[in-house]
Amino acid sequence: MRDSIPITDEELGFRELEQDSLYRKIPEPMKEFYVKESLQKGREAAGQWRGKRIQEALEEKGIEVVMKAHQSMAKMVRLRGEICFTKEKSSITVYEDSLQSMAEACMALPKGFSISREKCLEVHLAHEFFHYLEFEEGKTVAEKLPKAQIGKFFGWTRMASIQQSSEIAAHAFAKEMCGLKVLPNYYDMVYIERQREKKN
Ligand SMILES: [Zn+2]
């Protein structure tokens, strides 16, 4: 059923937006806005690092990469690592076992889509690096974009930031930075599908 996984940035962006806890409350015409604006924010940020490898970018910002054999807690796709960003010292921890299983799924993809283990690692680092840039700036993409009107009570309108905007932007950033064909949540989706196939 691999055909069901989309490949365009917009479609993959939408899939990410769907993960937002407020997704159903976002006014319909605003959904496309969040996807497009978030993609744009990620691409713009990547433009500032053009020509640099992610390892160089990390070094420039003094971010340490820590490799750990395996993660102790329950296995979750999204938990390929941990981040610790502070003003004094920042680090990104990567779990080898999660990376490995992810890489196995990604290496087996058709030509043009398959990526190496090394690339998998770079993608992960680039994604987290984007969140570092948000941290450094003191504002996330979700906070920068206009809030969505998610409800109305007795004349009061409830507005909220759409958190997944930051994820979409981070994916777009990683895609540009690592020269990928697709937004990296494509790989998450492939991985999940593989796990499902294994179980059946
Ligand atoms: Zn993220």
mmCIF file of N, CA, C and O and ligand atoms in Angstrom, residues 127-128 131 166-167 170-171, ligand 1:
data_model
loop_
_atom_site.group_PDB
_atom_site.id
_atom_site.type_symbol
_atom_site.label_atom_id
_atom_site.label_comp_id
_atom_site.label_asym_id
_atom_site.label_seq_id
_atom_site.Cartn_x
_atom_site.Cartn_y
_atom_site.Cartn_z
ATOM 1 N N HIS A 127 16.646 18.205 11.314
ATOM 2 C CA HIS A 127 15.329 18.481 11.894
ATOM 3 C C HIS A 127 15.482 19.117 13.283
ATOM 4 O O HIS A 127 14.884 20.145 13.586
ATOM 5 N N GLU A 128 16.305 18.483 14.086
ATOM 6 C CA GLU A 128 16.494 19.001 15.447
ATOM 7 C C GLU A 128 17.230 20.332 15.438
ATOM 8 O O GLU A 128 16.966 21.203 16.271
ATOM 9 N N HIS A 131 14.876 23.098 15.197
ATOM 10 C CA HIS A 131 14.260 23.448 16.489
ATOM 11 C C HIS A 131 15.241 24.249 17.347
ATOM 12 O O HIS A 131 14.825 25.099 18.129
ATOM 13 N N SER A 166 5.524 24.112 13.341
ATOM 14 C CA SER A 166 6.963 23.985 13.578
ATOM 15 C C SER A 166 7.504 22.679 13.006
ATOM 16 O O SER A 166 8.627 22.634 12.503
ATOM 17 N N GLU A 167 6.709 21.627 13.099
ATOM 18 C CA GLU A 167 7.148 20.333 12.565
ATOM 19 C C GLU A 167 7.236 20.382 11.039
ATOM 20 O O GLU A 167 8.191 19.890 10.453
ATOM 21 N N ALA A 170 10.262 22.304 10.146
ATOM 22 C CA ALA A 170 11.483 21.518 10.418
ATOM 23 C C ALA A 170 11.702 20.477 9.320
ATOM 24 O O ALA A 170 12.836 20.224 8.896
ATOM 25 N N HIS A 171 10.620 19.887 8.840
ATOM 26 C CA HIS A 171 10.729 18.913 7.744
ATOM 27 C C HIS A 171 11.239 19.597 6.472
ATOM 28 O O HIS A 171 12.102 19.072 5.770
HETATM 29 ZN ZN ZN B 1 10.372 18.204 15.497
#
